[in-house]
Tab-separated table of C-alpha atoms in Angstrom:
chain	number	residue	atom	x	y	z
A	1	MET	CA	-72.905	31.243	33.713
A	2	LEU	CA	-76.228	29.432	33.957
A	3	ASN	CA	-77.505	32.702	35.446
A	4	ASP	CA	-76.658	30.997	38.734
A	5	PRO	CA	-74.308	32.788	41.178
A	6	ARG	CA	-73.661	29.438	42.896
A	7	SER	CA	-72.080	27.886	39.815
A	8	HIS	CA	-68.950	30.060	39.513
A	9	GLY	CA	-69.366	32.596	42.292
A	10	LEU	CA	-66.532	34.997	42.981
A	11	TRP	CA	-64.491	33.874	40.000
A	12	GLU	CA	-67.132	34.903	37.470
A	13	ARG	CA	-67.550	38.259	39.193
A	14	THR	CA	-63.828	39.096	39.222
A	15	ALA	CA	-62.403	37.452	36.076
A	16	PRO	CA	-61.578	39.530	32.999
A	17	PRO	CA	-64.034	38.989	30.123
A	18	ALA	CA	-63.865	35.829	28.058
A	19	PRO	CA	-63.101	36.190	24.365
A	20	VAL	CA	-66.105	36.699	22.124
A	21	THR	CA	-67.068	33.322	20.688
A	22	THR	CA	-70.032	31.897	18.819
A	23	PRO	CA	-71.588	28.453	18.311
A	24	LEU	CA	-70.286	26.327	15.459
A	25	LYS	CA	-72.403	26.726	12.316
A	26	GLY	CA	-71.835	24.865	9.082
A	27	ASN	CA	-69.297	22.241	8.065
A	28	ILE	CA	-65.580	22.954	8.437
A	29	THR	CA	-62.301	21.061	8.328
A	30	ALA	CA	-59.307	21.143	10.668
A	31	ASP	CA	-56.174	19.234	11.539
A	32	VAL	CA	-57.346	18.743	15.119
A	33	VAL	CA	-60.722	19.197	16.802
A	34	ILE	CA	-60.707	19.552	20.579
A	35	VAL	CA	-63.824	18.888	22.630
A	36	GLY	CA	-63.847	20.751	25.945
A	37	GLY	CA	-62.916	24.307	26.921
A	38	GLY	CA	-61.136	23.663	30.220
A	39	TYR	CA	-57.425	23.711	30.985
A	40	THR	CA	-56.535	20.574	29.001
A	41	GLY	CA	-58.402	21.581	25.874
A	42	LEU	CA	-57.247	25.193	25.969
A	43	SER	CA	-53.613	24.258	26.615
A	44	ALA	CA	-53.689	21.749	23.760
A	45	ALA	CA	-55.301	24.318	21.435
A	46	LEU	CA	-52.725	26.947	22.336
A	47	HIS	CA	-49.699	24.680	21.915
A	48	LEU	CA	-50.968	23.243	18.626
A	49	ALA	CA	-51.904	26.622	17.174
A	50	GLU	CA	-48.502	28.044	18.071
A	51	ARG	CA	-46.979	25.344	15.892
A	52	GLY	CA	-49.149	26.214	12.901
A	53	THR	CA	-51.743	23.462	13.356
A	54	ASP	CA	-55.302	24.179	12.218
A	55	VAL	CA	-57.271	23.734	15.474
A	56	VAL	CA	-60.978	23.952	16.255
A	57	LEU	CA	-62.160	23.775	19.871
A	58	LEU	CA	-65.784	22.998	20.720
A	59	GLU	CA	-67.153	23.827	24.169
A	60	ALA	CA	-70.672	22.775	25.124
A	61	ALA	CA	-71.296	25.779	27.393
A	62	GLN	CA	-68.726	28.531	27.999
A	63	ILE	CA	-64.959	28.701	28.459
A	64	GLY	CA	-64.089	27.378	31.919
A	65	PHE	CA	-67.630	26.153	32.546
A	66	GLY	CA	-66.616	22.909	34.316
A	67	GLY	CA	-64.000	22.440	36.984
A	68	ALA	CA	-61.751	25.109	35.431
A	69	GLY	CA	-64.110	27.876	36.521
A	70	ARG	CA	-65.145	26.542	39.921
A	71	ASN	CA	-62.044	25.233	41.706
A	72	VAL	CA	-60.182	26.768	44.653
A	73	GLY	CA	-57.302	28.072	42.539
A	74	LEU	CA	-54.412	26.124	44.071
A	75	ILE	CA	-51.627	25.409	41.561
A	76	ASN	CA	-50.524	22.151	43.150
A	77	ALA	CA	-47.581	19.962	42.168
A	78	GLY	CA	-48.118	16.210	41.873
A	79	MET	CA	-51.332	14.507	42.978
A	80	TRP	CA	-52.923	13.350	46.239
A	81	VAL	CA	-51.065	10.054	45.859
A	82	MET	CA	-47.770	9.826	47.745
A	83	PRO	CA	-44.752	10.108	45.393
A	84	ASP	CA	-43.474	6.590	46.122
A	85	ASP	CA	-46.880	5.186	45.153
A	86	PHE	CA	-46.700	6.483	41.564
A	87	PRO	CA	-44.439	3.610	40.371
A	88	LYS	CA	-46.534	1.135	42.359
A	89	GLU	CA	-49.711	2.262	40.618
A	90	LEU	CA	-48.350	3.030	37.144
A	91	GLY	CA	-45.289	0.784	36.930
A	92	GLU	CA	-41.670	1.855	36.918
A	93	HIS	CA	-41.777	2.846	33.226
A	94	TYR	CA	-44.460	5.497	33.750
A	95	GLY	CA	-44.425	6.215	37.476
A	96	GLU	CA	-41.338	8.396	37.831
A	97	ARG	CA	-41.953	10.075	34.463
A	98	ALA	CA	-45.476	11.069	35.478
A	99	LEU	CA	-44.290	12.218	38.880
A	100	GLU	CA	-41.577	14.429	37.418
A	101	LEU	CA	-43.907	15.928	34.839
A	102	LEU	CA	-46.672	16.661	37.352
A	103	GLY	CA	-44.195	17.845	39.964
A	104	ASN	CA	-42.917	20.479	37.555
A	105	GLY	CA	-46.393	21.331	36.248
A	106	PRO	CA	-46.734	24.581	38.220
A	107	TYR	CA	-43.671	25.938	36.434
A	108	LEU	CA	-45.433	25.438	33.090
A	109	VAL	CA	-48.458	27.332	34.421
A	110	ARG	CA	-46.221	30.246	35.442
A	111	GLU	CA	-44.497	30.162	32.057
A	112	LEU	CA	-47.807	30.339	30.177
A	113	ILE	CA	-49.075	33.180	32.352
A	114	GLU	CA	-45.888	35.191	31.844
A	115	LYS	CA	-45.542	34.468	28.131
A	116	HIS	CA	-49.123	35.391	27.306
A	117	ASP	CA	-49.522	38.151	29.905
A	118	ILE	CA	-52.550	36.481	31.499
A	119	ALA	CA	-54.141	38.600	34.238
A	120	CYS	CA	-55.166	35.928	36.753
A	121	GLU	CA	-53.915	37.071	40.180
A	122	LEU	CA	-50.928	34.715	40.153
A	123	GLU	CA	-49.196	34.224	43.520
A	124	THR	CA	-45.921	32.270	43.647
A	125	ASN	CA	-45.227	32.096	47.393
A	126	GLY	CA	-46.084	28.407	47.586
A	127	THR	CA	-48.774	26.361	49.284
A	128	LEU	CA	-49.060	25.069	52.843
A	129	HIS	CA	-50.419	21.590	53.517
A	130	CYS	CA	-51.518	21.955	57.136
A	131	ALA	CA	-51.092	19.190	59.727
A	132	VAL	CA	-54.038	18.426	61.988
A	133	GLY	CA	-52.501	16.834	65.070
A	134	ALA	CA	-49.588	14.437	65.389
A	135	GLU	CA	-50.908	12.030	62.751
A	136	GLY	CA	-51.235	14.821	60.244
A	137	MET	CA	-47.669	15.877	60.954
A	138	LYS	CA	-46.401	12.321	60.384
A	139	GLU	CA	-48.166	12.248	57.028
A	140	LEU	CA	-46.579	15.524	55.932
A	141	GLU	CA	-43.114	14.498	57.094
A	142	GLU	CA	-43.330	11.320	55.035
A	143	ARG	CA	-44.618	13.195	51.994
A	144	ALA	CA	-41.749	15.665	52.352
A	145	ARG	CA	-39.198	12.849	52.636
A	146	GLN	CA	-40.449	11.214	49.443
A	147	TRP	CA	-40.410	14.482	47.465
A	148	GLN	CA	-37.110	15.724	48.870
A	149	LYS	CA	-35.236	12.598	47.792
A	150	ARG	CA	-36.293	13.574	44.267
A	151	GLY	CA	-34.934	17.089	44.719
A	152	ALA	CA	-38.245	18.908	45.153
A	153	PRO	CA	-38.208	22.240	47.090
A	154	LEU	CA	-40.441	21.205	50.008
A	155	THR	CA	-39.880	22.255	53.622
A	156	VAL	CA	-41.541	20.993	56.805
A	157	LEU	CA	-42.493	23.919	59.047
A	158	ASP	CA	-43.135	23.683	62.778
A	159	ALA	CA	-46.223	24.978	64.552
A	160	ALA	CA	-44.708	28.382	65.295
A	161	GLU	CA	-43.662	29.091	61.708
A	162	THR	CA	-46.994	27.786	60.456
A	163	GLU	CA	-48.802	30.164	62.805
A	164	ARG	CA	-46.650	33.064	61.589
A	165	ARG	CA	-47.470	32.351	57.962
A	166	ILE	CA	-51.172	31.564	58.343
A	167	GLY	CA	-52.301	33.484	61.416
A	168	THR	CA	-53.761	30.555	63.383
A	169	LYS	CA	-52.629	28.256	66.192
A	170	ALA	CA	-54.772	25.409	64.864
A	171	TYR	CA	-52.058	23.328	63.178
A	172	ALA	CA	-49.200	21.158	64.430
A	173	GLY	CA	-47.111	22.245	61.463
A	174	SER	CA	-47.263	22.396	57.687
A	175	LEU	CA	-45.518	21.426	54.473
A	176	LEU	CA	-44.386	24.359	52.318
A	177	ASP	CA	-44.156	23.620	48.591
A	178	MET	CA	-42.437	26.455	46.724
A	179	ARG	CA	-43.289	24.998	43.319
A	180	ALA	CA	-46.929	25.750	43.947
A	181	GLY	CA	-49.078	28.856	44.332
A	182	THR	CA	-52.532	30.287	43.660
A	183	LEU	CA	-54.390	32.035	40.866
A	184	GLN	CA	-57.869	33.115	39.820
A	185	PRO	CA	-58.906	29.911	38.028
A	186	LEU	CA	-61.558	31.237	35.644
A	187	ALA	CA	-59.341	34.185	34.730
A	188	TYR	CA	-56.551	31.739	33.867
A	189	ALA	CA	-58.879	29.664	31.656
A	190	ARG	CA	-60.104	32.767	29.862
A	191	GLY	CA	-56.533	33.967	29.451
A	192	LEU	CA	-55.566	30.674	27.810
A	193	ALA	CA	-58.554	31.061	25.494
A	194	HIS	CA	-57.479	34.571	24.444
A	195	ALA	CA	-53.938	33.288	23.829
A	196	ALA	CA	-55.157	30.307	21.789
A	197	ILE	CA	-57.291	32.535	19.565
A	198	LYS	CA	-54.399	34.946	19.085
A	199	ALA	CA	-52.246	31.990	18.012
A	200	GLY	CA	-54.822	31.018	15.392
A	201	ALA	CA	-57.120	28.499	17.096
A	202	LYS	CA	-60.851	28.705	16.413
A	203	LEU	CA	-63.019	28.447	19.545
A	204	HIS	CA	-66.753	27.777	19.458
A	205	THR	CA	-68.855	27.866	22.635
A	206	GLY	CA	-72.474	26.799	23.016
A	207	SER	CA	-71.566	23.841	20.818
A	208	PRO	CA	-72.166	20.505	22.564
A	209	VAL	CA	-71.067	17.505	20.510
A	210	ILE	CA	-73.995	15.195	19.787
A	211	SER	CA	-72.372	12.538	17.599
A	212	THR	CA	-69.087	11.353	16.135
A	213	GLY	CA	-68.041	9.156	13.239
A	214	GLU	CA	-65.582	8.637	10.407
A	215	ALA	CA	-65.702	9.396	6.693
A	216	GLY	CA	-62.975	9.329	4.103
A	217	GLY	CA	-60.284	8.649	6.684
A	218	LYS	CA	-61.294	11.685	8.734
A	219	ARG	CA	-62.883	11.944	12.166
A	220	ILE	CA	-66.291	13.654	12.108
A	221	VAL	CA	-67.536	15.571	15.152
A	222	SER	CA	-71.076	16.939	14.904
A	223	THR	CA	-73.016	19.551	16.856
A	224	ALA	CA	-76.634	20.625	16.419
A	225	GLN	CA	-75.678	23.278	13.860
A	226	GLY	CA	-72.384	22.155	12.392
A	227	GLU	CA	-69.720	19.566	11.794
A	228	VAL	CA	-65.918	19.402	11.975
A	229	SER	CA	-63.887	16.992	9.878
A	230	ALA	CA	-60.389	16.467	11.285
A	231	ASP	CA	-57.397	14.136	11.395
A	232	TRP	CA	-57.352	14.043	15.197
A	233	VAL	CA	-59.837	14.460	18.048
A	234	ILE	CA	-58.790	15.420	21.581
A	235	VAL	CA	-61.399	14.552	24.206
A	236	ALA	CA	-60.926	17.091	27.015
A	237	THR	CA	-64.315	16.914	28.702
A	238	ASP	CA	-63.220	15.213	31.957
A	239	ALA	CA	-65.574	15.154	34.976
A	240	TYR	CA	-68.337	17.158	33.258
A	241	SER	CA	-68.472	14.859	30.218
A	242	THR	CA	-71.786	14.312	28.449
A	243	GLY	CA	-72.729	13.103	24.982
A	244	PRO	CA	-70.505	10.699	23.027
A	245	TRP	CA	-67.839	10.555	25.751
A	246	ALA	CA	-70.081	10.387	28.807
A	247	GLN	CA	-68.134	7.268	29.828
A	248	VAL	CA	-65.315	9.585	30.972
A	249	ARG	CA	-67.651	11.025	33.594
A	250	ARG	CA	-68.882	7.552	34.575
A	251	GLU	CA	-65.297	6.461	35.247
A	252	GLN	CA	-65.118	9.079	37.996
A	253	VAL	CA	-66.961	9.459	41.282
A	254	HIS	CA	-68.127	13.038	41.756
A	255	LEU	CA	-67.056	14.596	45.053
A	256	PRO	CA	-68.947	17.862	45.710
A	257	TYR	CA	-66.843	20.822	46.831
A	258	PHE	CA	-67.955	24.318	47.810
A	259	ASN	CA	-66.265	27.666	48.364
A	260	LEU	CA	-67.336	30.749	50.282
A	261	ALA	CA	-65.657	34.130	49.882
A	262	THR	CA	-65.646	36.740	52.632
A	263	LYS	CA	-65.857	40.425	51.993
A	264	PRO	CA	-62.369	42.003	51.721
A	265	LEU	CA	-60.728	41.921	55.138
A	266	SER	CA	-59.885	45.148	56.900
A	267	ALA	CA	-56.265	46.167	57.332
A	268	ASN	CA	-55.535	44.756	60.808
A	269	PRO	CA	-56.683	41.146	60.296
A	270	ARG	CA	-55.364	41.220	56.745
A	271	ARG	CA	-51.842	41.715	58.096
A	272	SER	CA	-52.047	38.564	60.232
A	273	VAL	CA	-54.041	36.181	58.005
A	274	LEU	CA	-51.987	34.724	55.153
A	275	PRO	CA	-49.825	37.834	54.697
A	276	ASN	CA	-47.814	36.058	51.968
A	277	CYS	CA	-50.914	34.652	50.215
A	278	GLU	CA	-49.970	30.978	50.358
A	279	GLY	CA	-52.764	28.595	49.415
A	280	CYS	CA	-53.693	26.148	52.193
A	281	TRP	CA	-55.514	22.896	52.852
A	282	ASP	CA	-55.457	20.479	55.777
A	283	THR	CA	-54.953	16.764	56.409
A	284	LYS	CA	-58.491	16.005	57.606
A	285	GLU	CA	-60.446	13.329	55.754
A	286	VAL	CA	-63.205	15.893	55.135
A	287	LEU	CA	-60.662	18.541	54.324
A	288	SER	CA	-60.834	22.317	54.363
A	289	SER	CA	-59.016	24.742	52.065
A	290	PHE	CA	-58.431	28.452	52.254
A	291	ARG	CA	-56.563	31.134	50.337
A	292	MET	CA	-56.594	34.879	49.810
A	293	ASP	CA	-57.512	36.707	46.631
A	294	GLN	CA	-55.787	39.939	45.644
A	295	ALA	CA	-58.616	42.081	47.008
A	296	GLY	CA	-58.145	40.551	50.469
A	297	ARG	CA	-61.101	38.168	50.401
A	298	LEU	CA	-60.575	34.927	52.286
A	299	VAL	CA	-61.850	32.029	50.168
A	300	PHE	CA	-62.784	29.111	52.405
A	301	GLY	CA	-64.023	25.741	51.189
A	302	SER	CA	-64.652	22.093	51.941
A	303	VAL	CA	-66.403	18.961	50.756
A	304	GLY	CA	-70.130	19.453	50.225
A	305	ALA	CA	-72.781	20.850	47.901
A	306	LEU	CA	-74.608	24.140	48.425
A	307	ARG	CA	-78.057	22.825	47.687
A	308	GLY	CA	-80.988	21.650	49.768
A	309	THR	CA	-80.162	21.410	53.457
A	310	GLY	CA	-76.459	21.507	52.568
A	311	THR	CA	-76.539	25.263	52.001
A	312	ALA	CA	-77.385	26.139	55.592
A	313	VAL	CA	-75.322	23.331	57.141
A	314	HIS	CA	-72.104	24.111	55.274
A	315	LYS	CA	-72.337	27.881	55.680
A	316	ALA	CA	-72.934	27.561	59.410
A	317	TRP	CA	-69.992	25.159	59.688
A	318	ALA	CA	-67.782	27.581	57.759
A	319	ARG	CA	-68.613	30.455	60.114
A	320	ARG	CA	-67.830	28.297	63.164
A	321	SER	CA	-64.614	27.029	61.603
A	322	LEU	CA	-63.367	30.475	60.641
A	323	LYS	CA	-64.075	31.770	64.139
A	324	ARG	CA	-62.025	28.897	65.565
A	325	LEU	CA	-59.170	29.255	63.062
A	326	PHE	CA	-59.045	33.046	62.942
A	327	PRO	CA	-60.682	34.579	66.030
A	328	GLN	CA	-59.135	37.921	65.052
A	329	LEU	CA	-61.641	38.143	62.183
A	330	GLY	CA	-64.700	38.246	64.428
A	331	ASP	CA	-67.996	37.467	62.693
A	332	VAL	CA	-67.433	37.220	58.954
A	333	GLU	CA	-69.800	37.997	56.102
A	334	PHE	CA	-69.697	35.980	52.889
A	335	GLU	CA	-70.217	37.875	49.666
A	336	ALA	CA	-70.037	34.905	47.277
A	337	GLU	CA	-70.765	31.173	47.392
A	338	TRP	CA	-70.429	28.457	44.767
A	339	TYR	CA	-69.762	24.757	44.323
A	340	GLY	CA	-68.837	22.157	41.756
A	341	LYS	CA	-67.799	18.533	41.388
A	342	ILE	CA	-64.357	16.939	41.654
A	343	GLY	CA	-63.938	13.822	39.511
A	344	MET	CA	-62.208	11.098	41.541
A	345	THR	CA	-60.734	7.991	39.900
A	346	ALA	CA	-60.351	4.655	41.687
A	347	ASN	CA	-56.624	5.123	42.398
A	348	ALA	CA	-56.681	8.958	42.541
A	349	LEU	CA	-54.491	9.202	39.424
A	350	PRO	CA	-55.263	10.502	35.912
A	351	ARG	CA	-56.024	8.333	32.890
A	352	PHE	CA	-54.947	8.259	29.247
A	353	HIS	CA	-57.575	6.814	26.890
A	354	ARG	CA	-57.962	6.127	23.193
A	355	PHE	CA	-61.593	6.275	22.087
A	356	GLY	CA	-60.967	5.332	18.457
A	357	THR	CA	-58.436	5.895	15.701
A	358	ASN	CA	-56.715	9.226	16.451
A	359	VAL	CA	-59.236	10.011	19.208
A	360	ILE	CA	-57.403	10.470	22.517
A	361	GLY	CA	-57.606	12.244	25.844
A	362	PHE	CA	-56.404	12.611	29.420
A	363	SER	CA	-58.863	12.813	32.305
A	364	GLY	CA	-59.304	12.226	36.030
A	365	TYR	CA	-57.412	15.016	37.768
A	366	ASN	CA	-58.864	14.335	41.224
A	367	GLY	CA	-59.160	17.970	42.232
A	368	ARG	CA	-55.799	19.053	40.825
A	369	GLY	CA	-56.770	20.277	37.401
A	370	ILE	CA	-54.819	23.515	36.968
A	371	SER	CA	-51.317	22.117	36.676
A	372	PRO	CA	-52.069	18.611	35.268
A	373	GLY	CA	-54.586	20.004	32.780
A	374	SER	CA	-52.134	22.596	31.472
A	375	THR	CA	-49.357	19.995	31.356
A	376	PHE	CA	-51.311	17.199	29.705
A	377	GLY	CA	-52.720	19.603	27.122
A	378	LYS	CA	-49.161	20.353	26.050
A	379	VAL	CA	-48.326	16.632	26.068
A	380	LEU	CA	-51.255	15.875	23.758
A	381	ALA	CA	-50.138	18.620	21.386
A	382	ASN	CA	-46.590	17.261	21.318
A	383	TYR	CA	-47.850	13.719	20.748
A	384	ILE	CA	-50.027	14.729	17.795
A	385	LEU	CA	-47.168	16.754	16.330
A	386	GLY	CA	-44.894	13.714	16.528
A	387	ASP	CA	-42.523	15.170	19.111
A	388	ILE	CA	-43.054	12.252	21.470
A	389	ALA	CA	-43.973	8.599	20.931
A	390	GLU	CA	-46.791	6.847	22.748
A	391	ALA	CA	-44.252	4.882	24.789
A	392	ASP	CA	-42.895	8.203	26.074
A	393	LEU	CA	-46.238	9.489	27.364
A	394	PRO	CA	-46.505	9.991	31.130
A	395	LEU	CA	-49.376	7.528	31.571
A	396	PRO	CA	-50.115	4.079	30.158
A	397	LEU	CA	-53.009	3.588	27.760
A	398	THR	CA	-55.988	2.160	29.656
A	399	GLU	CA	-59.560	1.191	28.863
A	400	VAL	CA	-62.408	3.213	30.320
A	401	GLN	CA	-63.885	1.402	33.300
A	402	GLU	CA	-67.038	2.609	35.024
A	403	ALA	CA	-66.560	3.351	38.711
A	404	ARG	CA	-68.153	0.711	40.932
A	405	PHE	CA	-71.126	1.803	43.036
A	406	ARG	CA	-70.742	5.325	41.660
A	407	PRO	CA	-74.247	6.694	42.423
A	408	MET	CA	-74.136	5.223	45.933
A	409	LYS	CA	-70.717	6.722	46.636
A	410	GLU	CA	-71.736	10.133	45.341
A	411	ALA	CA	-74.835	10.194	47.542
A	412	TYR	CA	-72.712	9.084	50.490
A	413	TYR	CA	-70.156	11.853	49.958
A	414	GLU	CA	-72.790	14.573	49.780
A	415	ALA	CA	-74.759	13.351	52.783
A	416	GLY	CA	-71.625	12.462	54.734
A	417	ALA	CA	-70.197	15.957	54.321
A	418	GLN	CA	-73.400	17.426	55.745
A	419	ILE	CA	-73.304	15.064	58.721
A	420	ALA	CA	-69.617	15.793	59.376
A	421	HIS	CA	-70.100	19.544	59.168
A	422	PHE	CA	-73.284	19.547	61.237
A	423	ALA	CA	-71.606	17.551	63.984
A	424	THR	CA	-68.291	19.437	64.026
A	425	GLU	CA	-67.861	21.345	67.282
A	426	ARG	CA	-71.558	21.062	68.128
A	427	PHE	CA	-71.336	18.132	70.503
């Protein structure tokens, strides 16, 4: 994609091929037109098409081009926000409903992968949220308490068990979430696309939307070479939004995030480093994440962009960090590197917006797109089909509000990550 190995890195190299698609040409009609070929749009297309709905999906670039093809591949449950804060932020009516839906989201992902035989390196041994010091452990214990009172299968592990599972002495403990897991994110997006097409959806890539309107009671969505007339429009463009719904992007502050993939580990260190393939991240403010792919590559990432001086700074930091975490690996070589942008909302929770009559969308996944995107795509399909009322949606309807000081915050995050990584363990 983009002929740039730093855009999608390892995932583009190892994902099965995307379905053959072409740009939209000419004027067509549909029941629903979906704009955006990430998890939300593809899930909505699949669930609608399976119910006999005439669906057209328009993607500006390629399937999985945005966050769906660049993320770490952790199938997380819930959001960054503590469970008890959901009702505080969303109100009692929506808070617990959203929490339950997002908490069970990874099960939907597994169901879709199994049902449609999607080859995406699915691992279902859970994730480990790793405690840095005593404060990190207190945070995880409180998060566990709040989830466990709702019946979620989370377990607090001590330092010894954490070391056994991960292969490092670096953490005071961890929180094991057996709902969660890992997958190859671009492979999953492409698998959803294949399934949607098989169900009858029409997918057009290389088709950025340039204008919208209404005519004869229908919604009109136009590209450079064609036009779709439909009863409904789903806006599924999220953090990479441009064109008519660029305000969705402006509602979010972009947080840069990079990943580096080692060459496949040899047999001895492979037995000690993540032998059960849990996905991991830590409690630091400038967090780190790591997971294993099925070929034995360790994928290690953190906040930052691999451009300008950031490329050298972040790669040097990653080598130092891996040597500290996993001294048994020795000096590592990276065979792939890539980065993207996480869209962060003001309260770190998703949004539900109406952009006009029968023009709707969810957005703002705050770095947790796999499970929420798949889940909310299904919710949108069910809403359009009349299976659920608006009052029964998991989020309240809100107006789009541009993030305050967005450019300043984005510059701060990128520069701050470089400073933090340059300083770490140097002085």
